[in-house]
Short mmCIF file of C-alpha atoms and ligand atoms in Angstrom, two decimals:
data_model
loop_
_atom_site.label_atom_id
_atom_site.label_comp_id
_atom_site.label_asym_id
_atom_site.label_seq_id
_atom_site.Cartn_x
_atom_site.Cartn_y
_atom_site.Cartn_z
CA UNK Z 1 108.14 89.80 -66.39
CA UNK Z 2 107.90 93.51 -65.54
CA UNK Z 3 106.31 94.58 -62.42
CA UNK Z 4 105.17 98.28 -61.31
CA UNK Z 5 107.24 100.39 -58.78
CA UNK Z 6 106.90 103.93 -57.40
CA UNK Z 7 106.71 106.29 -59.73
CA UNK Z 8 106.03 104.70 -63.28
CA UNK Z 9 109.48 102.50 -62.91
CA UNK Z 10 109.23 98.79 -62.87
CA UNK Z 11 111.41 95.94 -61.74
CA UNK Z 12 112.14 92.59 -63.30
CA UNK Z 13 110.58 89.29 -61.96
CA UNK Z 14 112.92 86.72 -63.59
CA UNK Z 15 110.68 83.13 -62.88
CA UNK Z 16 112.84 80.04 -64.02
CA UNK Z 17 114.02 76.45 -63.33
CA UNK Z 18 117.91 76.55 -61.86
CA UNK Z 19 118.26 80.31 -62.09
CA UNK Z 20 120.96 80.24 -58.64
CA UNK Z 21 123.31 78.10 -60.41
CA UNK Z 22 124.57 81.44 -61.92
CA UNK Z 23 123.24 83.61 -59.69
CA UNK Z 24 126.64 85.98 -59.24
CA UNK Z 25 126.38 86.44 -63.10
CA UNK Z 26 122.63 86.93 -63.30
CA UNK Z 27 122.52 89.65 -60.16
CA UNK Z 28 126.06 91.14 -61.35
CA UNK Z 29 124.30 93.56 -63.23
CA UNK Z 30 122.35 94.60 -59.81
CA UNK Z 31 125.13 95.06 -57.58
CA UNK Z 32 127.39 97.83 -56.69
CA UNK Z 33 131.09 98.11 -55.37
CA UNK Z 34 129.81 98.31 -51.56
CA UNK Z 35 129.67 95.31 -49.33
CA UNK Z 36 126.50 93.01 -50.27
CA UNK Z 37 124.41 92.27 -47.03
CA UNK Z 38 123.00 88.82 -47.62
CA UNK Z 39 120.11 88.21 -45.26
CA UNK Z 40 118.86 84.35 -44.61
CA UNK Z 41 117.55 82.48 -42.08
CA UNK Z 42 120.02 79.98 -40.91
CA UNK Z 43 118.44 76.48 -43.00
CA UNK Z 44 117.98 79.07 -46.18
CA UNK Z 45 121.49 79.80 -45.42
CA UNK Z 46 122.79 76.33 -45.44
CA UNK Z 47 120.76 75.38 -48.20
CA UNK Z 48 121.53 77.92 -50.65
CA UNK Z 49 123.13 80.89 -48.65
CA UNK Z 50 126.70 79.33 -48.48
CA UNK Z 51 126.83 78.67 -51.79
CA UNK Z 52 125.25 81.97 -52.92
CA UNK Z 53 128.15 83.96 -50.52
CA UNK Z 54 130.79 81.77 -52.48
CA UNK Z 55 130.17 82.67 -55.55
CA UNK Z 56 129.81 86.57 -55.16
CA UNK Z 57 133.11 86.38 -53.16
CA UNK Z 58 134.73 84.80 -56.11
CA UNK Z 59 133.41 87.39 -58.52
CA UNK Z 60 135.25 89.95 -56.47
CA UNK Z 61 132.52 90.60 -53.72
CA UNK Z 62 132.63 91.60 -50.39
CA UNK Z 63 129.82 89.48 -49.31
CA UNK Z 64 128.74 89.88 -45.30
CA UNK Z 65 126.40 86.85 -44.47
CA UNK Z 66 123.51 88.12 -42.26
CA UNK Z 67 121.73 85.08 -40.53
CA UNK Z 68 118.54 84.89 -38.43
CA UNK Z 69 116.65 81.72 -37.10
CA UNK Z 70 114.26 80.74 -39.05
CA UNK Z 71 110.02 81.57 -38.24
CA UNK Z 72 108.69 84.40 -37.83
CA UNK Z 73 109.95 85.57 -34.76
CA UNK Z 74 112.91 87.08 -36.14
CA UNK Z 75 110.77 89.45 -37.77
CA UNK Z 76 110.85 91.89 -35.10
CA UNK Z 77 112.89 95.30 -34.47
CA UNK Z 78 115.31 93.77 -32.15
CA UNK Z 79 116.21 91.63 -34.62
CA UNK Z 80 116.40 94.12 -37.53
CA UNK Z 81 118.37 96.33 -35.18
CA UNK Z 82 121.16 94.28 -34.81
CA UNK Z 83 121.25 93.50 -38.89
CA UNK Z 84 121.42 97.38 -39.14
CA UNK Z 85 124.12 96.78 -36.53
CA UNK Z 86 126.31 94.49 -37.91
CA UNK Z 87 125.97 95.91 -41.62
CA UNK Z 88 127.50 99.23 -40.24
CA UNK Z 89 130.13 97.65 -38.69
CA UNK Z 90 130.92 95.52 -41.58
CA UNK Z 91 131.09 98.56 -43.75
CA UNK Z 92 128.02 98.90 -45.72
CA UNK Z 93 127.92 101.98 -47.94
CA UNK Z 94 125.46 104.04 -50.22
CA UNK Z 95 127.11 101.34 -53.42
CA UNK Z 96 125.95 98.38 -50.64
CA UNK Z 97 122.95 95.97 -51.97
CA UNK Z 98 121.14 93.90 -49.66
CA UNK Z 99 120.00 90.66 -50.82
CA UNK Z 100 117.01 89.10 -49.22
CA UNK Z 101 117.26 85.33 -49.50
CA UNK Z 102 114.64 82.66 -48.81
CA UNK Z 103 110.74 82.89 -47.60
CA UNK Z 104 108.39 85.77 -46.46
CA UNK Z 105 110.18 86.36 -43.32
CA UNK Z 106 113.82 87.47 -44.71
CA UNK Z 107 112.15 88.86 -47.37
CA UNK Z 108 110.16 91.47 -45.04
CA UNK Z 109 113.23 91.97 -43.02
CA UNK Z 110 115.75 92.02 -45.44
CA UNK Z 111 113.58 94.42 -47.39
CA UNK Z 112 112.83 96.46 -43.52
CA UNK Z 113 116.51 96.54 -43.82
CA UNK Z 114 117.12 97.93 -47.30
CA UNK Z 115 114.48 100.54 -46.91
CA UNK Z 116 115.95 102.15 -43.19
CA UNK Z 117 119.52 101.63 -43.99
CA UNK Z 118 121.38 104.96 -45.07
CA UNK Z 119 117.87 106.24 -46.00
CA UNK Z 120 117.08 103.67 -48.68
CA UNK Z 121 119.78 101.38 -50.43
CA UNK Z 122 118.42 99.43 -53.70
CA UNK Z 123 118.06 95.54 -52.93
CA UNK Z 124 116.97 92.16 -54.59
CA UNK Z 125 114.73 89.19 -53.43
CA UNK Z 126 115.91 85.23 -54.15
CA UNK Z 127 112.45 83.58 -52.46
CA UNK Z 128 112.93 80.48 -52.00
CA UNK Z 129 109.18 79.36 -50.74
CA UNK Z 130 105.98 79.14 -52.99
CA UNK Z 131 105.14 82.04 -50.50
CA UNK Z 132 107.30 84.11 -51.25
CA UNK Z 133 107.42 83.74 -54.93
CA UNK Z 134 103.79 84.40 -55.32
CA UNK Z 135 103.27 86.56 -52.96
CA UNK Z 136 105.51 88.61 -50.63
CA UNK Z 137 108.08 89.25 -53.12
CA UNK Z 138 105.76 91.25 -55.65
CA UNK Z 139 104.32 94.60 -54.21
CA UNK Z 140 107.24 96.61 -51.89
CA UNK Z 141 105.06 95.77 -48.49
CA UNK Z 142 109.07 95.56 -46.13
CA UNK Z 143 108.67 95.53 -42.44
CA UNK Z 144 108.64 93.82 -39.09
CA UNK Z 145 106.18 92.45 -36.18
CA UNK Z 146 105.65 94.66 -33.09
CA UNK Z 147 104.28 93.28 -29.80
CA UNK Z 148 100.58 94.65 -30.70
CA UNK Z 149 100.39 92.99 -34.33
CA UNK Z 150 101.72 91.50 -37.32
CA UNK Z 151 103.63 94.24 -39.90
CA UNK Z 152 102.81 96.98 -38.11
CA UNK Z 153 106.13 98.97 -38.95
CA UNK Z 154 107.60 99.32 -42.38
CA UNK Z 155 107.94 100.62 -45.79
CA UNK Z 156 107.03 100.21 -49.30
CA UNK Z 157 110.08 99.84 -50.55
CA UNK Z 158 110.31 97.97 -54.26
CA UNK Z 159 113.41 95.77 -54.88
CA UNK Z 160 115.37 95.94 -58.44
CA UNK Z 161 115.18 92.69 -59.46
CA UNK Z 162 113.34 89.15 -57.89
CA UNK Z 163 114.91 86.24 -58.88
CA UNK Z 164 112.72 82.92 -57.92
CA UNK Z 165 114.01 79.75 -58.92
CA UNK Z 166 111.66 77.16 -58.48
CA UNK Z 167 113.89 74.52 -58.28
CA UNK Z 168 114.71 75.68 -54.56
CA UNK Z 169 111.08 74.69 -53.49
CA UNK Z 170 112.89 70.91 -53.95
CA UNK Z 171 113.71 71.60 -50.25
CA UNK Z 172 110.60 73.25 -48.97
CA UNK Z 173 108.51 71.07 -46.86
CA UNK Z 174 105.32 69.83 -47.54
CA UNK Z 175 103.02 72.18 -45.49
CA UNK Z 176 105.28 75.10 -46.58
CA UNK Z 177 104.85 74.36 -50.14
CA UNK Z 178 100.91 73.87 -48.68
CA UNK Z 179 100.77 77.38 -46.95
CA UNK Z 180 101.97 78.78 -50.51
CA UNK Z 181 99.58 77.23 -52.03
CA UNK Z 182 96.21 78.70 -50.42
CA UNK Z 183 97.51 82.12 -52.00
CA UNK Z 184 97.72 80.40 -54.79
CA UNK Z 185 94.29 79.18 -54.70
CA UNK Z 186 92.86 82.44 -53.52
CA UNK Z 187 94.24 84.16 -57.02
CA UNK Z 188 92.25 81.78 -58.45
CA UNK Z 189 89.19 82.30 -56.54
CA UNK Z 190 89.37 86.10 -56.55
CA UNK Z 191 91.00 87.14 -59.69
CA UNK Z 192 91.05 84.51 -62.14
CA UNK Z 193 88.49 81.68 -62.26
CA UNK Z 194 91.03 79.56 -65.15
CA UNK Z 195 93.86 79.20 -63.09
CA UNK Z 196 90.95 77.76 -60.11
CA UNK Z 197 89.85 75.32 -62.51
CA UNK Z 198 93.35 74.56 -64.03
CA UNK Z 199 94.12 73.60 -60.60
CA UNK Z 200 91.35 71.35 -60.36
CA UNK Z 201 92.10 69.81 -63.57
CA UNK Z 202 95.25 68.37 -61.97
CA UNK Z 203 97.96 71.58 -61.85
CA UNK Z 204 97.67 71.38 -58.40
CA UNK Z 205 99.22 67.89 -58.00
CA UNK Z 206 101.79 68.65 -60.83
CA UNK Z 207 102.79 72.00 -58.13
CA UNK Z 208 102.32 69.56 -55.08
CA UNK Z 209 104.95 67.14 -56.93
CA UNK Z 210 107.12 70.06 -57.98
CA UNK Z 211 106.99 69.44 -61.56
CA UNK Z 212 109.41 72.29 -62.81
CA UNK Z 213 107.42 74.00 -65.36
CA UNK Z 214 104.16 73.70 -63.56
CA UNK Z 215 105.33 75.16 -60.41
CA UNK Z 216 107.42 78.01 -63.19
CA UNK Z 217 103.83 78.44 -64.85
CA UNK Z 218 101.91 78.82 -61.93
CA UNK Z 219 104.11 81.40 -59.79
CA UNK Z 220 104.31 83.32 -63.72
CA UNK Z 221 100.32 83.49 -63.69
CA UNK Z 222 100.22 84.77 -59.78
CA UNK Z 223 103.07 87.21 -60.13
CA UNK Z 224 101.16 88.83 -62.86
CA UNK Z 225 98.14 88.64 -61.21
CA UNK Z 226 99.30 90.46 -58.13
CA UNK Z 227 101.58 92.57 -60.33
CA UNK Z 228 98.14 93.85 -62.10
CA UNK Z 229 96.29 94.25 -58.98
CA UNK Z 230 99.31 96.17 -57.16
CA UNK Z 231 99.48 98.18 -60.58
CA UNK Z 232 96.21 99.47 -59.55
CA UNK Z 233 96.86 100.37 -56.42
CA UNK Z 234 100.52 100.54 -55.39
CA UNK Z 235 99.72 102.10 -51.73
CA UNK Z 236 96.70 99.79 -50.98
CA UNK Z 237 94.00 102.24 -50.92
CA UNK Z 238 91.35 99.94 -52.33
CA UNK Z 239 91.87 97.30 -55.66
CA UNK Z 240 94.57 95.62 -53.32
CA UNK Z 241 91.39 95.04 -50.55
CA UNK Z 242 90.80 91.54 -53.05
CA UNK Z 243 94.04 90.26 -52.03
CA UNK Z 244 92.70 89.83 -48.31
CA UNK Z 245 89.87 87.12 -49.54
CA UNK Z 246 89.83 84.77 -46.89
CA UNK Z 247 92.32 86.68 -44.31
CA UNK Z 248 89.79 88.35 -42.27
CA UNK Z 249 88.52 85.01 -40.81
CA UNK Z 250 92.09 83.81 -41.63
CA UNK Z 251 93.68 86.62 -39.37
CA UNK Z 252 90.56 86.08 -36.46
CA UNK Z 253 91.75 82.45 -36.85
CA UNK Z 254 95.57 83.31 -36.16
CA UNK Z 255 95.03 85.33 -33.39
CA UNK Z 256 92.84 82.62 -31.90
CA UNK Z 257 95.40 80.13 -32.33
CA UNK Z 258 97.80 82.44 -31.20
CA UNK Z 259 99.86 82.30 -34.56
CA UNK Z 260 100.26 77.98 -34.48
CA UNK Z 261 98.65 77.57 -37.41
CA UNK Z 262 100.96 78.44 -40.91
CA UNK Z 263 99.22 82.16 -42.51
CA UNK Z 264 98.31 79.57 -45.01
CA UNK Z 265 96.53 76.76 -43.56
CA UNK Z 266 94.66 79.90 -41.54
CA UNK Z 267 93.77 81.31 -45.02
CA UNK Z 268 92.68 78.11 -46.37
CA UNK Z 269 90.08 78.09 -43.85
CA UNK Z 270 89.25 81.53 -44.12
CA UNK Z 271 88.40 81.42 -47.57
CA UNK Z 272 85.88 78.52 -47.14
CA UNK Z 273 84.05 80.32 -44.64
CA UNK Z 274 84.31 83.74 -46.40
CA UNK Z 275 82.85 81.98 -49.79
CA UNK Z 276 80.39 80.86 -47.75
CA UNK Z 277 79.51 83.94 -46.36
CA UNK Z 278 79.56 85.30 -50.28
CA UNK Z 279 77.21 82.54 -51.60
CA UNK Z 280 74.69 83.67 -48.47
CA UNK Z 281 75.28 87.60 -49.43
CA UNK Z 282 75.11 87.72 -52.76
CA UNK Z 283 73.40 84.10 -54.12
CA UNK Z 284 76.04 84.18 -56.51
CA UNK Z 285 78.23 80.21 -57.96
CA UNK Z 286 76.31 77.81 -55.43
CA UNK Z 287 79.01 75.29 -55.43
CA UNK Z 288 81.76 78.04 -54.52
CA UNK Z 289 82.62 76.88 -50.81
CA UNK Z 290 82.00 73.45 -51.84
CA UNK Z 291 84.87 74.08 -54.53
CA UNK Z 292 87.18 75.64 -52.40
CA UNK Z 293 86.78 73.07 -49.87
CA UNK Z 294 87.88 70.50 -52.21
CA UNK Z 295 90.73 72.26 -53.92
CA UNK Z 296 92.27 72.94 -50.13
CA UNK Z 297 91.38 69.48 -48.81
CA UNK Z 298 93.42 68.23 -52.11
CA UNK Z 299 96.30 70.46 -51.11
CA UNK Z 300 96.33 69.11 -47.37
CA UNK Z 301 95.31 72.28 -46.09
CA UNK Z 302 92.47 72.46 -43.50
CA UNK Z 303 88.97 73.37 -44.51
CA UNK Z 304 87.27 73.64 -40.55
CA UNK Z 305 88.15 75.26 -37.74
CA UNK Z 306 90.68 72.77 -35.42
CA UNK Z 307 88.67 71.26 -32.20
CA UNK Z 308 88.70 73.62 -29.42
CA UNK Z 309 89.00 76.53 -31.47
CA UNK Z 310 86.12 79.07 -30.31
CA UNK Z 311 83.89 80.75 -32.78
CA UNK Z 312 84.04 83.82 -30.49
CA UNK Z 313 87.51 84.24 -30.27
CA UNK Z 314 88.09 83.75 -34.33
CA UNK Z 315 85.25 86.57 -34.38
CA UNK Z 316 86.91 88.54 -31.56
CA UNK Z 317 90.06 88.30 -33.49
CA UNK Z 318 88.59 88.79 -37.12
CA UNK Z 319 86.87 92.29 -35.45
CA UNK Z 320 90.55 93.73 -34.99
CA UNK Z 321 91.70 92.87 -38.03
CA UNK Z 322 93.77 96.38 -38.70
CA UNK Z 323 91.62 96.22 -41.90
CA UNK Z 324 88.79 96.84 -40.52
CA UNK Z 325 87.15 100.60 -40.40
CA UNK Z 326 85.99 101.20 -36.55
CA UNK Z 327 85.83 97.83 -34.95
CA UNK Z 328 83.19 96.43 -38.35
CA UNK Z 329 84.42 93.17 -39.83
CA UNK Z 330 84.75 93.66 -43.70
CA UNK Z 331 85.16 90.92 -45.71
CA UNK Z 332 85.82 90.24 -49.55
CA UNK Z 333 83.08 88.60 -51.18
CA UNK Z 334 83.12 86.36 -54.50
CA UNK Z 335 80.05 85.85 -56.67
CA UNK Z 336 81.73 83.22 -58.79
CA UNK Z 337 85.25 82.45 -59.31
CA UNK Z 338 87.53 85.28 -60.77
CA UNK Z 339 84.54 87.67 -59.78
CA UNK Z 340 84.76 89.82 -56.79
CA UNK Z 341 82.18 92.14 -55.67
CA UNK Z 342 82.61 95.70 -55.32
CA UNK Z 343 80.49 97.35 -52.29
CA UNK Z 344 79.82 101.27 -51.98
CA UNK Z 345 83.27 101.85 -54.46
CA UNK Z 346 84.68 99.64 -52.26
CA UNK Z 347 86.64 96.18 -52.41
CA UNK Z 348 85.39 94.78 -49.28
CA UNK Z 349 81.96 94.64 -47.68
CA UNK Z 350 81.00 95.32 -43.84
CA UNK Z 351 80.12 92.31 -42.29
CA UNK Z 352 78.03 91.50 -39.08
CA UNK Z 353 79.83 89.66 -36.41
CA UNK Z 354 76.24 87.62 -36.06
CA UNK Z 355 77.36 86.42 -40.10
CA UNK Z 356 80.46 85.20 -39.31
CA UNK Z 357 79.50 83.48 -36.22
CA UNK Z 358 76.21 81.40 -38.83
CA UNK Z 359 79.52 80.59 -40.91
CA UNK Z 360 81.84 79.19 -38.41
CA UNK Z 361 79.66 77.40 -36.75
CA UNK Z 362 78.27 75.60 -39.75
N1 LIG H 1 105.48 91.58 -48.01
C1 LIG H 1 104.35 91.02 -48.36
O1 LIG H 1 103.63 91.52 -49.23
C2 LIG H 1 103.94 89.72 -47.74
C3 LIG H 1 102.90 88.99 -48.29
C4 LIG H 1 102.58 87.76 -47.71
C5 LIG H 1 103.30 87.30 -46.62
N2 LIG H 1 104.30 88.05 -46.09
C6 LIG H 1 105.07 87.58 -44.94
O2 LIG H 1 105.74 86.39 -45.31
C7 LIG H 1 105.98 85.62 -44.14
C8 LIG H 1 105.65 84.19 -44.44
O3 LIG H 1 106.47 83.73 -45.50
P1 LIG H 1 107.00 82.23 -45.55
O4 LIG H 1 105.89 81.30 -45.35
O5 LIG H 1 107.84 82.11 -46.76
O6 LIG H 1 107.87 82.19 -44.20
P2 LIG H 1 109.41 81.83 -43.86
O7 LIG H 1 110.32 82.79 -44.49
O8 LIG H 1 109.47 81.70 -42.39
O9 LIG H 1 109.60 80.41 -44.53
C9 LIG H 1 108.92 79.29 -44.02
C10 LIG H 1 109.89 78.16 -43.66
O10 LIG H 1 110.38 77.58 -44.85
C11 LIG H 1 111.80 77.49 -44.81
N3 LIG H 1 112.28 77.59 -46.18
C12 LIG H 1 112.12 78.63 -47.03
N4 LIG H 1 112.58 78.29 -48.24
C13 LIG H 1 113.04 77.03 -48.16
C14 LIG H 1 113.59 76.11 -49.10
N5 LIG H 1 113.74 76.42 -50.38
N6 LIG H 1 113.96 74.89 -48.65
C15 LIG H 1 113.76 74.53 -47.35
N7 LIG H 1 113.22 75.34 -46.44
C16 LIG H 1 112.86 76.57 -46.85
C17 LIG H 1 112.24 78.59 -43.88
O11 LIG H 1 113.50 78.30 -43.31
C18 LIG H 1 111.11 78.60 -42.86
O12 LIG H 1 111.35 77.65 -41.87
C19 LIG H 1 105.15 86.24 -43.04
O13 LIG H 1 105.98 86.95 -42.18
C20 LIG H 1 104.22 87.18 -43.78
O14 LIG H 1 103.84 88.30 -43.00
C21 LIG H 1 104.63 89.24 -46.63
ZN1 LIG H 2 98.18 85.96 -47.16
#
């Protein structure tokens, strides 16, 4: 499947069942003479990493194995520093390709890395989480955590080729595959109302089991989903605004929780109280919450805000959500699944910090 880049070019999404068996031959094309950086965090590494770094060696690569702890920690400029580091000193040139290689987090950093190294070299993305196929591997967004914020330094910087085999999510545990799976539900909710109710008809348990070509089917529909939407709007001026259903409670809920909840089991609660802040705006689909409280619940993600979890400081948090314009919440509303509400030419709508408070505390 072909994805927009900068500039009218595209890259190639390649979705499939057992695609890193032959990975050296499949990403041949892609490479160059230079050393290949290969980032991973050290259980993607193990799993699939080792194995990856063989065979490009025995194709006649020079193949320098970049490995980070795993979480989301890593994601930070210290740690992308020293991965600049230690590609320079292992020789990485303008024919060098990094390779980002398992979820979200050495996808953003391996990407961080491909955009600032040498001014820009070209790289590819192997996700290896439900995440990361569906989400953070389609639309260029690279970059790091800083002390004040999540991804607040970066680049849009588009890889040449993603490669997600989806029979690496055989490793991924449970609430992993989980946290992928609220993004999956959001497209759903937001963008296309068949692939909700597929889901409820039972695709959901076929993902939750891994069935191959349910999970291949399902990352094929979001990829092109977020692939249209990022289309749109590759810079996220506005269309790209729908992607944030249920993150601005989400993201008031992570900073409450100081970032112990997974993004998606945040999200998953976000999006029940942001539906039901859209049925009370807009009297749209009265059994929307309802819904998406029932999909989640079936995908063992939470639908309520954890005991001892404050109202005021998910509200606090949701208010400096770095999408908000001048300290106003603004929130994505739904009037029935696959419909989202435009406001003023806009994708999200202000919301009063008395509204989210009647919603959390229902
Ligand atoms: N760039 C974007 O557009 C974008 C979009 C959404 C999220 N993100 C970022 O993605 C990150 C979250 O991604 P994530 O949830 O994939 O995080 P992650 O990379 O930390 O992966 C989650 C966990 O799963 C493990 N794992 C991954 N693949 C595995 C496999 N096949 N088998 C066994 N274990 C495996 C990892 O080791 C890690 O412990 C966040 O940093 C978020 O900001 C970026
Ligand atoms: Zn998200």
């Amino acid at each position: 499947m072909s994805v927009p880049a900068d500039a009218g070019s595209e890259y190639e999404v390649v979705v499939g069942s057992g695609l890193l068996a032959d990975v050296s031959q499949r990403l041949q094309p892609h490479l160059g003479s230079g050393p290949i950086l290969m980032v991973a965090d050290t259980t993607v590494h193990e799993l699939y990493g080792k194995a990856m770094a063989n065979a490009l060696t025995t194709a006649g690569h020079h193949c320098v194995e970049l490995v980070i702890e795993p979480g989301e920690a890593s994601k930070r400029r210290s740690v992308a520093a020293s991965l600049q580091d230690q590609a320079i000193a292992a020789g990485a040139d303008r024919d060098s390709r990094v390779i980002a290689l398992g979820g979200g987090v050495p996808g953003d950093l391996g990407g961080y890395l491909a955009a600032t190294l040498l001014r820009g070299l070209p790289w590819i993305q192997v996700p290896t989480s439900l995440l990361a196929m569906v989400d953070s591997s389609v639309g260029g967004k690279t970059g790091v955590d800083t002390a004040a914020g999540k991804n607040l330094v970066g680049a849009f910087w588009h890889p040449q080729v993603v490669l997600a085999d989806v029979e690496a999510l055989g490793t991924l545990a449970d609430a992993e595959l989980a946290s992928g799976l609220a993004e999956v539900i959001k497209y759903g909710v937001t963008l296309e109302g068949q692939l909700f109710a597929d889901l409820e008809d039972g695709l959901l348990e076929s993902v939750m089991a891994r069935v191959p070509e349910a999970v291949a089917l399902v990352v094929e529909r979001c990829v092109a989903i977020k692939a249209a939407v990022v289309a749109e709007d590759a810079r996220e001026a506005n269309r790209r605004q729908v992607l944030n259903f249920g993150h601005t409670v989400g993201h008031g809920i992570e900073v409450a929780m100081n970032y112990t909840l997974r993004h998606g089991e945040a999200v998953a609660i976000g999006m029940v109280m942001e539906a039901r802040l859209s049925e009370q705006r807009l009297g749209g689909a009265a059994d929307l919450a309802e819904r998406i409280t029932a999909l989640c619940a079936r995908a063992d993600l939470p639908v309520a805000l954890p005991d001892g979890v404050g109202v005021d400081a998910v509200v606090e948090g949701a208010r400096h959500d770095k999408k908000n314009q001048a300290g106003q919440p603004r929130c994505v509303l739904v009037q029935e699944f696959g419909c989202v509400v435009p406001h003023e030419g806009n994708w999200s709508h202000p919301v009063t910090v008395e509204e989210l408070q009647r919603v959390l505390g229902e």
